[in-house]
Amino acid sequence: MNQNYLISIVGPTAIGKTALSIAIAQHFKTDILSADSRQFYKEMQIGTAAPTKDELRLATHHFIHHKSVLEDYNVGAFEKDALEVLETLFTTQNVIVMVGGSGLYIDAITRGLDDFPKIDVSIRKTLNATLATEGLEHLQKKLKTLDPQAFESIAIENPHRVIRALEICIGSGKPYSSFLNKPKVKRNFKTITIGLTAERATMYERINTRVDNMIDQGLLDEVRSLHHLQHLNALNTVGYSELFKFLNGEWSLDFAVSEIKKNSRRYAKRQMTWFRKKEDIMWFDYQTPVRQIVESIENAMR
């Protein structure tokens, strides 16, 4: 086999991507790259559903807990780092597995980043000030007006993503979404993308169960240990921001947990919106036997 293949496993949160990625990596005797931007940070283990120590022992993983929330790390840096790792791995292996639910980070590796115009930094400063004084919902409404397509596709609960989209809209005078999905650079590997899915009710039930398990595993203690860093962008994410509000005395614990479940369901819906726009994904029900998925991958390679 002379062609190099990247097996990309995508799908909504809590659908079973980690287990499948390990099974496929073991079949091909290869490594796994994580493209889950929340799992990069070593301080965030329970709330990001990162692979457990036992799971990490089953296959060699890259980009799991390799950064601190105190470090500035973005999709551009990830693209550069991941491509360097892939180049090294492909010298000894023909197949590598990549797994994650962060669509932007996955696209950065498989297709390259979109080319955005340079924007005056004062626009971002103004938007950050607006976020502080009027809140995220105000910015979300503004984005919905300026770019409804971006509002439906980006991680709308992430203020960094909302501000990024808005600064492009305001600074360029064009919708943020108009700069997306342009022809990208060609990679020296072929990507085969596997998507896991389930009925919506099943998907939501799995999410609710996962959140309950996270609480049982000590998520509140994990968030409490990061309380003094709650201003960091990396921590402004589902599972953490809600519990910060509990610790700040704004919400009850029960309400905070219910909000984690609700926002996780919303996130899963947006993930599926993103992935369903991709025409090259081979979709499988989350209960499909691994052997059947492997056979489909091997057929695609042929």
Backbone as CSV, one residue per row, in Angstrom:
resi,resn,N_x,N_y,N_z,CA_x,CA_y,CA_z,C_x,C_y,C_z
1,MET,0.846,-1.184,0.000,0.000,0.000,0.000,0.890,1.245,0.000
2,ASN,0.938,1.960,-1.111,1.784,3.142,-1.208,1.074,4.409,-0.770
3,GLN,-0.253,4.427,-0.938,-1.043,5.593,-0.550,-1.151,5.697,0.972
4,ASN,-0.985,6.917,1.484,-1.197,7.153,2.916,-2.654,7.522,3.159
5,TYR,-3.229,6.970,4.233,-4.639,7.213,4.540,-4.794,7.766,5.958
6,LEU,-5.633,8.779,6.071,-6.048,9.295,7.364,-7.505,8.896,7.563
7,ILE,-7.760,8.064,8.566,-9.128,7.642,8.868,-9.686,8.627,9.891
8,SER,-10.595,9.481,9.472,-11.159,10.511,10.339,-12.521,10.051,10.864
9,ILE,-12.653,10.015,12.184,-13.897,9.565,12.818,-14.594,10.764,13.437
10,VAL,-15.806,11.049,12.963,-16.524,12.243,13.402,-17.914,11.865,13.916
11,GLY,-18.587,12.863,14.485,-19.940,12.648,14.975,-20.186,13.502,16.204
12,PRO,-21.395,13.496,16.706,-21.744,14.323,17.852,-21.123,13.821,19.142
13,THR,-21.132,14.666,20.144,-20.593,14.301,21.443,-21.355,13.114,22.043
14,ALA,-20.633,12.251,22.744,-21.189,11.093,23.464,-21.713,9.990,22.552
15,ILE,-21.308,9.944,21.297,-21.842,8.962,20.357,-21.003,7.680,20.329
16,GLY,-19.757,7.731,20.872,-18.916,6.532,20.888,-17.691,6.617,19.995
17,LYS,-17.247,7.823,19.662,-16.110,7.994,18.754,-14.808,7.455,19.342
18,THR,-14.601,7.676,20.648,-13.345,7.234,21.267,-13.178,5.724,21.175
19,ALA,-14.220,4.987,21.537,-14.140,3.521,21.501,-13.891,3.019,20.089
20,LEU,-14.585,3.624,19.110,-14.398,3.190,17.726,-12.984,3.515,17.241
21,SER,-12.486,4.692,17.586,-11.146,5.073,17.124,-10.096,4.108,17.653
22,ILE,-10.244,3.686,18.897,-9.279,2.750,19.474,-9.361,1.390,18.771
23,ALA,-10.583,0.931,18.518,-10.758,-0.356,17.829,-10.142,-0.328,16.435
24,ILE,-10.353,0.770,15.711,-9.804,0.874,14.355,-8.282,1.018,14.399
25,ALA,-7.775,1.784,15.352,-6.323,1.929,15.491,-5.674,0.586,15.815
26,GLN,-6.323,-0.200,16.648,-5.775,-1.517,16.979,-5.789,-2.436,15.764
27,HIS,-6.859,-2.340,14.971,-6.939,-3.173,13.766,-5.787,-2.863,12.814
28,PHE,-5.520,-1.582,12.609,-4.474,-1.176,11.664,-3.108,-1.039,12.331
29,LYS,-3.055,-1.320,13.660,-1.800,-1.218,14.421,-1.167,0.161,14.221
30,THR,-1.928,1.178,14.568,-1.481,2.534,14.279,-1.814,3.491,15.412
31,ASP,-1.521,4.781,15.207,-1.691,5.825,16.213,-2.991,6.599,16.009
32,ILE,-3.355,7.353,17.047,-4.562,8.179,17.009,-4.191,9.636,17.247
33,LEU,-4.717,10.520,16.398,-4.622,11.960,16.618,-5.966,12.456,17.128
34,SER,-5.961,13.223,18.207,-7.203,13.829,18.679,-7.377,15.191,18.018
35,ALA,-8.579,15.412,17.472,-8.925,16.722,16.910,-10.059,17.331,17.721
36,ASP,-10.073,16.989,19.012,-11.053,17.568,19.927,-10.364,18.698,20.682
37,SER,-10.698,19.931,20.346,-9.963,21.087,20.869,-10.061,21.213,22.384
38,ARG,-11.082,20.631,22.999,-11.223,20.721,24.456,-10.318,19.725,25.172
39,GLN,-9.958,18.642,24.491,-9.139,17.608,25.122,-7.646,17.915,25.056
40,PHE,-7.281,19.047,24.455,-5.872,19.437,24.424,-5.358,19.795,25.818
41,TYR,-6.266,20.254,26.690,-5.847,20.875,27.941,-5.810,19.880,29.102
42,LYS,-4.635,19.782,29.736,-4.417,18.769,30.770,-5.255,19.004,32.021
43,GLU,-5.675,20.247,32.269,-6.485,20.529,33.454,-7.947,20.135,33.275
44,MET,-8.344,19.836,32.023,-9.744,19.549,31.718,-9.879,18.087,31.293
45,GLN,-10.112,17.219,32.239,-10.167,15.798,31.928,-11.578,15.238,31.991
46,ILE,-12.231,15.430,33.109,-13.566,14.847,33.271,-14.582,15.539,32.361
47,GLY,-14.574,16.865,32.370,-15.583,17.622,31.637,-15.454,17.582,30.126
48,THR,-14.331,17.077,29.616,-14.152,16.968,28.167,-14.307,15.542,27.673
49,ALA,-14.588,14.618,28.596,-14.718,13.193,28.257,-13.489,12.693,27.507
50,ALA,-12.327,13.130,27.972,-11.080,12.680,27.358,-10.893,11.182,27.595
51,PRO,-10.114,10.516,26.740,-9.862,9.091,26.957,-9.279,8.841,28.346
52,THR,-9.711,7.770,28.968,-9.205,7.413,30.290,-7.778,6.873,30.175
53,LYS,-7.121,6.694,31.322,-5.767,6.139,31.315,-5.760,4.749,30.684
54,ASP,-6.795,3.956,30.981,-6.885,2.618,30.388,-7.032,2.704,28.877
55,GLU,-7.854,3.633,28.404,-8.047,3.787,26.956,-6.770,4.282,26.285
56,LEU,-6.063,5.181,26.946,-4.822,5.711,26.367,-3.768,4.614,26.223
57,ARG,-3.849,3.599,27.083,-2.887,2.496,27.002,-3.172,1.551,25.834
58,LEU,-4.402,1.608,25.302,-4.787,0.681,24.231,-4.258,1.100,22.863
59,ALA,-3.892,2.382,22.727,-3.342,2.882,21.465,-2.569,4.154,21.758
60,THR,-1.568,4.434,20.953,-0.786,5.659,21.134,-1.603,6.856,20.659
61,HIS,-1.787,7.829,21.556,-2.566,9.026,21.247,-1.663,10.256,21.142
62,HIS,-2.048,11.169,20.300,-1.363,12.451,20.162,-2.383,13.575,20.364
63,PHE,-1.946,14.665,20.962,-2.777,15.857,21.196,-3.877,15.622,22.240
64,ILE,-3.545,14.821,23.232,-4.397,14.671,24.407,-3.632,15.244,25.593
65,HIS,-4.172,16.285,26.209,-3.581,16.901,27.400,-2.132,17.326,27.173
66,HIS,-1.833,17.858,26.008,-0.464,18.308,25.724,-0.286,19.804,25.978
67,LYS,-1.375,20.489,26.332,-1.312,21.928,26.590,-1.939,22.250,27.942
68,SER,-1.649,23.446,28.441,-2.291,23.962,29.642,-3.295,25.032,29.245
69,VAL,-4.326,25.197,30.056,-5.307,26.261,29.785,-4.645,27.632,29.836
70,LEU,-3.468,27.710,30.436,-2.745,28.980,30.524,-2.031,29.327,29.225
71,GLU,-1.924,28.367,28.317,-1.242,28.586,27.043,-2.245,29.020,25.964
72,ASP,-1.789,29.867,25.064,-2.606,30.306,23.942,-2.413,29.318,22.802
73,TYR,-3.454,28.586,22.460,-3.344,27.571,21.411,-4.593,27.645,20.552
74,ASN,-4.400,27.744,19.243,-5.541,27.915,18.345,-5.480,26.926,17.195
75,VAL,-6.468,27.020,16.314,-6.585,26.047,15.230,-5.411,26.143,14.253
76,GLY,-4.875,27.340,14.058,-3.723,27.487,13.169,-2.498,26.767,13.707
77,ALA,-2.268,26.896,15.003,-1.139,26.206,15.627,-1.345,24.693,15.589
78,PHE,-2.595,24.272,15.812,-2.895,22.843,15.759,-2.652,22.283,14.357
79,GLU,-3.088,23.000,13.332,-2.868,22.536,11.961,-1.377,22.297,11.709
80,LYS,-0.543,23.256,12.089,0.903,23.138,11.880,1.466,21.947,12.654
81,ASP,1.106,21.844,13.928,1.649,20.767,14.762,1.186,19.389,14.293
82,ALA,-0.106,19.277,13.971,-0.657,17.975,13.578,-0.086,17.510,12.243
83,LEU,0.098,18.418,11.301,0.664,18.027,10.008,2.109,17.554,10.170
84,GLU,2.844,18.158,11.102,4.214,17.711,11.364,4.216,16.297,11.953
85,VAL,3.297,16.037,12.882,3.200,14.707,13.474,2.808,13.679,12.412
86,LEU,1.841,14.040,11.570,1.416,13.125,10.504,2.562,12.806,9.554
87,GLU,3.325,13.815,9.205,4.451,13.595,8.281,5.430,12.582,8.870
88,THR,5.683,12.686,10.170,6.584,11.736,10.826,5.971,10.347,10.888
89,LEU,4.703,10.257,11.284,4.051,8.952,11.419,3.940,8.230,10.082
90,PHE,3.690,8.984,9.012,3.527,8.358,7.702,4.833,7.807,7.140
91,THR,5.952,8.095,7.767,7.203,7.495,7.305,7.289,6.021,7.685
92,THR,6.509,5.622,8.691,6.553,4.224,9.139,5.197,3.528,9.066
93,GLN,4.122,4.300,8.867,2.780,3.732,8.826,2.010,4.328,7.646
94,ASN,1.146,3.519,7.058,0.342,3.995,5.927,-1.042,4.477,6.350
95,VAL,-1.455,4.099,7.556,-2.784,4.464,8.026,-2.668,5.107,9.409
96,ILE,-3.293,6.269,9.577,-3.370,6.949,10.865,-4.847,7.243,11.136
97,VAL,-5.240,7.198,12.397,-6.619,7.491,12.785,-6.680,8.878,13.418
98,MET,-7.684,9.655,13.046,-7.951,10.943,13.691,-9.385,10.923,14.203
99,VAL,-9.596,11.462,15.408,-10.934,11.418,15.986,-11.240,12.735,16.682
100,GLY,-12.490,13.165,16.578,-12.879,14.386,17.275,-14.197,14.936,16.770
101,GLY,-14.763,15.828,17.577,-16.026,16.445,17.197,-15.901,17.907,16.847
102,SER,-14.663,18.438,16.831,-14.448,19.855,16.513,-14.270,20.006,15.007
103,GLY,-15.367,20.325,14.325,-15.348,20.354,12.863,-14.285,21.245,12.270
104,LEU,-14.064,22.413,12.839,-13.070,23.347,12.320,-11.673,22.753,12.395
105,TYR,-11.373,22.068,13.484,-10.040,21.482,13.664,-9.841,20.287,12.735
106,ILE,-10.896,19.538,12.501,-10.819,18.416,11.563,-10.571,18.931,10.151
107,ASP,-11.330,19.952,9.750,-11.164,20.532,8.415,-9.772,21.122,8.232
108,ALA,-9.207,21.680,9.291,-7.871,22.267,9.195,-6.851,21.223,8.753
109,ILE,-7.014,19.989,9.221,-6.073,18.927,8.866,-6.395,18.333,7.500
110,THR,-7.656,18.080,7.243,-8.014,17.377,6.007,-8.044,18.287,4.787
111,ARG,-8.367,19.577,4.996,-8.557,20.459,3.846,-7.766,21.743,3.917
112,GLY,-7.267,22.101,5.080,-6.573,23.371,5.248,-7.543,24.444,5.728
113,LEU,-7.001,25.469,6.348,-7.830,26.533,6.901,-8.343,27.476,5.822
114,ASP,-9.486,28.068,6.095,-10.019,29.091,5.196,-9.178,30.360,5.311
115,ASP,-9.122,31.106,4.210,-8.304,32.313,4.138,-9.167,33.528,4.444
116,PHE,-8.969,34.110,5.618,-9.760,35.269,6.027,-8.967,36.556,5.836
117,PRO,-9.658,37.669,5.572,-8.971,38.950,5.437,-8.421,39.430,6.774
118,LYS,-7.403,40.279,6.730,-6.845,40.856,7.951,-7.820,41.905,8.476
119,ILE,-8.115,41.819,9.755,-9.118,42.687,10.374,-8.459,43.584,11.425
120,ASP,-8.884,44.836,11.470,-8.380,45.794,12.448,-8.624,45.254,13.866
121,VAL,-7.566,45.234,14.686,-7.667,44.656,16.028,-8.649,45.426,16.921
122,SER,-8.931,46.668,16.566,-9.846,47.461,17.393,-11.258,46.881,17.383
123,ILE,-11.609,46.175,16.296,-12.944,45.576,16.205,-13.105,44.487,17.256
124,ARG,-12.089,43.654,17.405,-12.165,42.590,18.414,-12.210,43.187,19.821
125,LYS,-11.423,44.236,20.054,-11.430,44.875,21.369,-12.828,45.401,21.704
126,THR,-13.476,46.008,20.695,-14.830,46.527,20.910,-15.804,45.396,21.207
127,LEU,-15.682,44.285,20.472,-16.572,43.145,20.676,-16.347,42.506,22.047
128,ASN,-15.093,42.432,22.478,-14.803,41.888,23.808,-15.403,42.776,24.898
129,ALA,-15.348,44.086,24.682,-15.942,45.015,25.639,-17.459,44.843,25.681
130,THR,-18.053,44.628,24.496,-19.500,44.399,24.425,-19.883,43.116,25.139
131,LEU,-19.062,42.088,24.970,-19.300,40.820,25.656,-19.320,41.030,27.171
132,ALA,-18.377,41.825,27.661,-18.274,42.048,29.100,-19.447,42.848,29.650
133,THR,-19.945,43.776,28.862,-20.999,44.667,29.371,-22.410,44.193,29.046
134,GLU,-22.590,43.558,27.883,-23.949,43.198,27.458,-24.182,41.700,27.338
135,GLY,-23.116,40.919,27.428,-23.272,39.472,27.452,-23.233,38.802,26.089
136,LEU,-23.091,37.481,26.123,-22.952,36.689,24.901,-24.217,36.719,24.049
137,GLU,-25.373,36.698,24.700,-26.630,36.658,23.942,-26.768,37.856,23.007
138,HIS,-26.298,39.020,23.447,-26.349,40.219,22.601,-25.521,40.008,21.327
139,LEU,-24.336,39.426,21.490,-23.470,39.170,20.332,-24.065,38.090,19.429
140,GLN,-24.685,37.079,20.035,-25.323,36.025,19.244,-26.418,36.609,18.348
141,LYS,-27.231,37.500,18.905,-28.305,38.129,18.123,-27.730,38.960,16.977
142,LYS,-26.625,39.627,17.248,-25.977,40.437,16.217,-25.469,39.555,15.078
143,LEU,-24.873,38.421,15.447,-24.381,37.492,14.430,-25.535,36.913,13.623
144,LYS,-26.627,36.592,14.298,-27.793,36.040,13.593,-28.306,37.018,12.547
145,THR,-28.198,38.311,12.828,-28.625,39.339,11.872,-27.636,39.468,10.720
146,LEU,-26.341,39.505,11.042,-25.317,39.736,10.019,-25.017,38.498,9.183
147,ASP,-25.119,37.315,9.799,-24.750,36.086,9.084,-25.535,34.900,9.650
148,PRO,-26.795,34.731,9.224,-27.620,33.630,9.734,-26.998,32.257,9.519
149,GLN,-26.272,32.092,8.408,-25.662,30.793,8.122,-24.587,30.455,9.149
150,ALA,-23.762,31.434,9.494,-22.738,31.203,10.508,-23.384,30.951,11.868
151,PHE,-24.457,31.665,12.157,-25.157,31.496,13.431,-25.629,30.057,13.593
152,GLU,-26.032,29.422,12.505,-26.540,28.054,12.566,-25.440,27.003,12.590
153,SER,-24.213,27.373,12.218,-23.185,26.345,12.042,-22.042,26.404,13.051
154,ILE,-21.722,27.591,13.592,-20.585,27.644,14.499,-21.014,27.259,15.917
155,ALA,-20.031,27.090,16.805,-20.314,26.783,18.214,-20.789,28.072,18.888
156,ILE,-22.088,28.289,18.846,-22.664,29.569,19.236,-22.523,29.849,20.729
157,GLU,-22.281,28.813,21.542,-22.090,29.009,22.977,-20.652,29.393,23.312
158,ASN,-19.781,29.382,22.323,-18.378,29.725,22.526,-18.161,31.190,22.147
159,PRO,-17.929,32.083,23.117,-17.804,33.503,22.800,-16.649,33.816,21.854
160,HIS,-15.573,33.020,21.936,-14.429,33.235,21.045,-14.847,33.038,19.579
161,ARG,-15.623,31.978,19.324,-16.071,31.706,17.948,-17.055,32.784,17.464
162,VAL,-17.936,33.216,18.361,-18.912,34.245,17.989,-18.211,35.553,17.657
163,ILE,-17.259,35.928,18.493,-16.518,37.175,18.256,-15.693,37.079,16.981
164,ARG,-15.098,35.922,16.732,-14.315,35.749,15.498,-15.195,35.945,14.265
165,ALA,-16.382,35.332,14.285,-17.294,35.474,13.138,-17.743,36.924,12.976
166,LEU,-18.054,37.577,14.087,-18.530,38.960,14.033,-17.448,39.916,13.534
167,GLU,-16.217,39.703,13.966,-15.172,40.630,13.549,-14.908,40.523,12.038
168,ILE,-15.090,39.316,11.492,-14.955,39.161,10.039,-16.118,39.863,9.333
169,CYS,-17.343,39.669,9.836,-18.512,40.319,9.242,-18.362,41.840,9.250
170,ILE,-17.975,42.377,10.380,-17.891,43.832,10.540,-16.689,44.397,9.775
171,GLY,-15.548,43.728,9.911,-14.325,44.248,9.301,-14.271,44.136,7.793
172,SER,-14.926,43.098,7.248,-14.873,42.882,5.791,-16.113,43.391,5.074
173,GLY,-17.206,43.543,5.837,-18.468,43.924,5.208,-19.139,42.759,4.502
174,LYS,-18.590,41.542,4.714,-19.142,40.340,4.093,-19.430,39.306,5.176
175,PRO,-20.375,38.387,4.924,-20.648,37.347,5.923,-19.420,36.480,6.180
176,TYR,-19.233,36.118,7.430,-18.150,35.202,7.804,-18.240,33.922,6.985
177,SER,-19.470,33.416,6.802,-19.666,32.150,6.090,-19.240,32.219,4.631
178,SER,-19.168,33.423,4.059,-18.784,33.550,2.651,-17.317,33.214,2.422
179,PHE,-16.524,33.209,3.500,-15.105,32.887,3.377,-14.819,31.406,3.619
180,LEU,-15.871,30.655,3.983,-15.685,29.246,4.306,-15.796,28.365,3.078
181,ASN,-15.165,27.202,3.191,-15.316,26.128,2.197,-14.858,26.501,0.793
182,LYS,-13.837,27.347,0.721,-13.210,27.627,-0.566,-12.253,26.479,-0.903
183,PRO,-11.829,26.358,-2.191,-10.878,25.294,-2.531,-9.637,25.357,-1.646
184,LYS,-9.229,24.210,-1.137,-8.125,24.154,-0.185,-6.896,23.488,-0.796
185,VAL,-5.824,23.504,-0.028,-4.596,22.862,-0.468,-4.796,21.346,-0.516
186,LYS,-4.020,20.687,-1.351,-4.081,19.231,-1.414,-3.110,18.654,-0.401
187,ARG,-3.549,17.616,0.282,-2.698,16.941,1.249,-2.012,15.743,0.591
188,ASN,-0.921,15.295,1.215,-0.211,14.127,0.659,-0.738,12.832,1.263
189,PHE,-1.992,12.868,1.704,-2.671,11.660,2.172,-4.122,11.749,1.745
190,LYS,-4.769,10.608,1.693,-6.185,10.557,1.362,-6.971,10.375,2.664
191,THR,-8.049,11.126,2.796,-8.869,11.024,3.999,-10.108,10.167,3.741
192,ILE,-10.353,9.226,4.630,-11.586,8.447,4.629,-12.314,8.812,5.923
193,THR,-13.500,9.394,5.785,-14.207,9.899,6.965,-15.373,9.003,7.336
194,ILE,-15.377,8.576,8.587,-16.428,7.725,9.152,-17.248,8.566,10.135
195,GLY,-18.551,8.594,9.937,-19.423,9.334,10.840,-20.311,8.398,11.641
196,LEU,-20.420,8.648,12.941,-21.321,7.877,13.801,-22.564,8.714,14.097
197,THR,-23.709,8.081,14.090,-24.950,8.800,14.324,-25.943,7.913,15.073
198,ALA,-27.037,8.517,15.485,-28.108,7.795,16.176,-29.372,8.622,16.063
199,GLU,-30.494,8.018,16.385,-31.730,8.787,16.455,-31.556,9.896,17.490
200,ARG,-32.221,11.027,17.266,-32.019,12.171,18.146,-32.313,11.838,19.604
201,ALA,-33.404,11.101,19.853,-33.757,10.761,21.236,-32.644,9.941,21.890
202,THR,-32.071,9.009,21.148,-30.979,8.184,21.661,-29.743,9.043,21.931
203,MET,-29.453,9.925,20.998,-28.306,10.814,21.128,-28.420,11.658,22.400
204,TYR,-29.612,12.216,22.617,-29.819,13.074,23.780,-29.773,12.275,25.078
205,GLU,-30.292,11.051,25.038,-30.255,10.198,26.226,-28.810,9.871,26.608
206,ARG,-27.976,9.604,25.601,-26.565,9.306,25.841,-25.848,10.528,26.430
207,ILE,-26.203,11.707,25.937,-25.599,12.936,26.458,-25.982,13.133,27.923
208,ASN,-27.266,12.975,28.237,-27.721,13.153,29.621,-27.026,12.174,30.563
209,THR,-26.893,10.923,30.111,-26.222,9.908,30.924,-24.756,10.261,31.136
210,ARG,-24.108,10.746,30.067,-22.691,11.118,30.192,-22.518,12.240,31.211
211,VAL,-23.380,13.248,31.164,-23.268,14.363,32.107,-23.435,13.865,33.535
212,ASP,-24.422,12.997,33.769,-24.609,12.423,35.109,-23.356,11.675,35.556
213,ASN,-22.749,10.933,34.634,-21.526,10.191,34.962,-20.378,11.145,35.299
214,MET,-20.293,12.237,34.560,-19.235,13.221,34.836,-19.371,13.798,36.244
215,ILE,-20.605,14.091,36.624,-20.840,14.610,37.971,-20.416,13.567,39.005
216,ASP,-20.781,12.307,38.777,-20.410,11.227,39.696,-18.884,11.053,39.771
217,GLN,-18.201,11.318,38.665,-16.742,11.135,38.608,-15.973,12.299,39.235
218,GLY,-16.685,13.372,39.593,-16.012,14.479,40.269,-15.837,15.735,39.436
219,LEU,-16.725,15.951,38.469,-16.594,17.144,37.631,-16.619,18.427,38.455
220,LEU,-17.482,18.477,39.470,-17.575,19.702,40.266,-16.240,20.021,40.939
221,ASP,-15.555,19.018,41.441,-14.239,19.251,42.062,-13.234,19.736,41.023
222,GLU,-13.302,19.171,39.820,-12.401,19.603,38.749,-12.634,21.077,38.423
223,VAL,-13.905,21.456,38.300,-14.239,22.850,37.989,-13.853,23.763,39.151
224,ARG,-14.071,23.292,40.375,-13.702,24.101,41.547,-12.205,24.399,41.550
225,SER,-11.396,23.449,41.126,-9.939,23.647,41.105,-9.521,24.667,40.047
226,LEU,-10.421,24.960,39.108,-10.129,25.915,38.024,-10.890,27.226,38.198
227,HIS,-11.590,27.355,39.325,-12.462,28.505,39.540,-11.715,29.827,39.394
228,HIS,-10.475,29.871,39.886,-9.700,31.116,39.822,-9.258,31.454,38.403
229,LEU,-9.440,30.534,37.480,-9.050,30.755,36.080,-10.268,30.862,35.157
230,GLN,-11.439,31.078,35.728,-12.671,31.038,34.944,-12.717,32.068,33.817
231,HIS,-11.862,33.077,33.886,-11.842,34.113,32.841,-11.163,33.630,31.561
232,LEU,-10.446,32.521,31.609,-9.706,32.046,30.431,-10.650,31.514,29.363
233,ASN,-10.322,31.771,28.101,-11.179,31.349,26.999,-11.348,29.835,26.950
234,ALA,-10.278,29.110,27.242,-10.349,27.642,27.178,-11.407,27.082,28.116
235,LEU,-11.686,27.797,29.199,-12.645,27.322,30.204,-14.048,27.864,29.978
236,ASN,-14.197,28.681,28.961,-15.514,29.236,28.639,-16.232,28.253,27.729
237,THR,-16.552,27.098,28.280,-17.080,26.019,27.465,-18.076,25.193,28.277
238,VAL,-18.879,24.412,27.566,-19.938,23.624,28.201,-19.359,22.683,29.260
239,GLY,-20.013,22.644,30.398,-19.582,21.793,31.487,-18.781,22.540,32.529
240,TYR,-18.158,23.605,32.110,-17.345,24.419,33.005,-18.033,25.753,33.314
241,SER,-18.479,26.448,32.285,-19.098,27.763,32.499,-20.359,27.652,33.360
242,GLU,-21.121,26.562,33.198,-22.342,26.396,33.997,-22.020,26.178,35.477
243,LEU,-20.991,25.369,35.733,-20.625,25.107,37.127,-19.917,26.300,37.768
244,PHE,-19.256,27.117,36.966,-18.714,28.361,37.504,-19.863,29.236,38.037
245,LYS,-20.992,29.234,37.332,-22.130,30.036,37.789,-22.691,29.494,39.101
246,PHE,-22.640,28.175,39.264,-23.038,27.601,40.554,-22.067,28.048,41.649
247,LEU,-20.770,27.954,41.363,-19.768,28.322,42.359,-19.805,29.817,42.670
248,ASN,-20.253,30.607,41.684,-20.370,32.053,41.900,-21.663,32.435,42.612
249,GLY,-22.495,31.429,42.916,-23.732,31.685,43.628,-24.879,32.164,42.763
250,GLU,-24.716,32.063,41.422,-25.760,32.540,40.516,-26.836,31.483,40.276
251,TRP,-26.446,30.197,40.264,-27.366,29.108,39.976,-27.293,28.058,41.081
252,SER,-28.359,27.262,41.187,-28.309,26.074,42.037,-27.542,24.979,41.292
253,LEU,-27.075,23.975,42.006,-26.332,22.892,41.365,-27.225,22.121,40.402
254,ASP,-28.450,21.816,40.818,-29.361,21.075,39.940,-29.599,21.831,38.637
255,PHE,-29.785,23.152,38.740,-30.031,23.938,37.522,-28.782,23.966,36.648
256,ALA,-27.616,24.091,37.265,-26.368,24.109,36.492,-26.191,22.808,35.713
257,VAL,-26.486,21.681,36.372,-26.360,20.381,35.696,-27.367,20.271,34.556
258,SER,-28.580,20.756,34.770,-29.585,20.713,33.696,-29.154,21.580,32.523
259,GLU,-28.474,22.686,32.798,-27.982,23.563,31.724,-26.829,22.907,30.967
260,ILE,-25.987,22.152,31.672,-24.921,21.408,30.977,-25.540,20.440,29.980
261,LYS,-26.573,19.733,30.421,-27.238,18.778,29.534,-27.857,19.497,28.339
262,LYS,-28.541,20.595,28.605,-29.192,21.340,27.523,-28.164,21.869,26.528
263,ASN,-27.087,22.476,27.024,-26.080,23.047,26.137,-25.289,21.967,25.402
264,SER,-25.130,20.804,26.033,-24.479,19.678,25.345,-25.354,19.178,24.206
265,ARG,-26.662,19.137,24.429,-27.573,18.726,23.349,-27.539,19.724,22.197
266,ARG,-27.496,21.003,22.541,-27.393,22.034,21.498,-26.094,21.885,20.709
267,TYR,-25.017,21.599,21.441,-23.716,21.418,20.792,-23.755,20.230,19.836
268,ALA,-24.370,19.136,20.274,-24.481,17.954,19.411,-25.272,18.279,18.141
269,LYS,-26.329,19.055,18.286,-27.141,19.445,17.132,-26.311,20.251,16.145
270,ARG,-25.483,21.163,16.659,-24.646,21.986,15.772,-23.546,21.147,15.132
271,GLN,-23.016,20.189,15.879,-22.034,19.284,15.283,-22.636,18.558,14.087
272,MET,-23.841,18.041,14.238,-24.474,17.310,13.151,-24.796,18.228,11.972
273,THR,-25.166,19.469,12.261,-25.394,20.441,11.186,-24.116,20.630,10.373
274,TRP,-22.992,20.740,11.070,-21.698,20.928,10.412,-21.347,19.701,9.564
275,PHE,-21.423,18.513,10.164,-20.956,17.315,9.479,-21.886,16.899,8.337
276,ARG,-23.165,17.148,8.475,-24.101,16.730,7.421,-23.913,17.521,6.136
277,LYS,-23.220,18.642,6.217,-22.927,19.419,5.009,-21.784,18.802,4.204
278,LYS,-21.081,17.871,4.808,-19.961,17.211,4.133,-20.485,16.025,3.328
279,GLU,-20.099,15.964,2.086,-20.637,14.939,1.189,-19.836,13.642,1.200
280,ASP,-18.651,13.653,1.807,-17.766,12.488,1.695,-17.722,11.644,2.966
281,ILE,-18.697,11.816,3.841,-18.708,11.039,5.088,-19.499,9.749,4.897
282,MET,-18.917,8.635,5.327,-19.638,7.361,5.346,-20.285,7.225,6.722
283,TRP,-21.605,7.295,6.760,-22.319,7.297,8.032,-22.684,5.882,8.486
284,PHE,-22.564,5.659,9.798,-22.938,4.373,10.399,-23.710,4.638,11.692
285,ASP,-24.680,3.783,11.974,-25.333,3.834,13.267,-24.307,3.514,14.341
286,TYR,-24.439,4.137,15.485,-23.435,3.988,16.547,-23.308,2.552,17.043
287,GLN,-24.296,1.695,16.768,-24.235,0.306,17.205,-23.696,-0.638,16.129
288,THR,-23.278,-0.089,14.993,-22.747,-0.919,13.914,-21.495,-1.668,14.385
289,PRO,-21.396,-2.969,14.122,-20.204,-3.718,14.528,-18.928,-3.131,13.917
290,VAL,-17.868,-3.116,14.694,-16.596,-2.546,14.234,-16.124,-3.245,12.964
291,ARG,-16.317,-4.551,12.906,-15.840,-5.303,11.741,-16.477,-4.770,10.455
292,GLN,-17.740,-4.434,10.514,-18.432,-3.912,9.332,-17.854,-2.566,8.915
293,ILE,-17.537,-1.723,9.889,-16.957,-0.413,9.580,-15.557,-0.577,8.996
294,VAL,-14.790,-1.494,9.562,-13.434,-1.755,9.058,-13.493,-2.251,7.613
295,GLU,-14.443,-3.115,7.318,-14.586,-3.619,5.948,-14.887,-2.479,4.980
296,SER,-15.711,-1.545,5.403,-16.019,-0.401,4.544,-14.782,0.467,4.313
297,ILE,-13.978,0.638,5.350,-12.741,1.398,5.217,-11.795,0.706,4.236
298,GLU,-11.647,-0.602,4.402,-10.734,-1.341,3.513,-11.231,-1.350,2.069
299,ASN,-12.536,-1.403,1.873,-13.094,-1.317,0.526,-12.804,0.053,-0.088
300,ALA,-12.907,1.104,0.710,-12.626,2.455,0.219,-11.151,2.592,-0.163
301,MET,-10.294,1.914,0.553,-8.874,1.956,0.241,-8.574,1.271,-1.091
302,ARG,-9.372,0.263,-1.395,-9.144,-0.469,-2.639,-9.603,0.321,-3.850
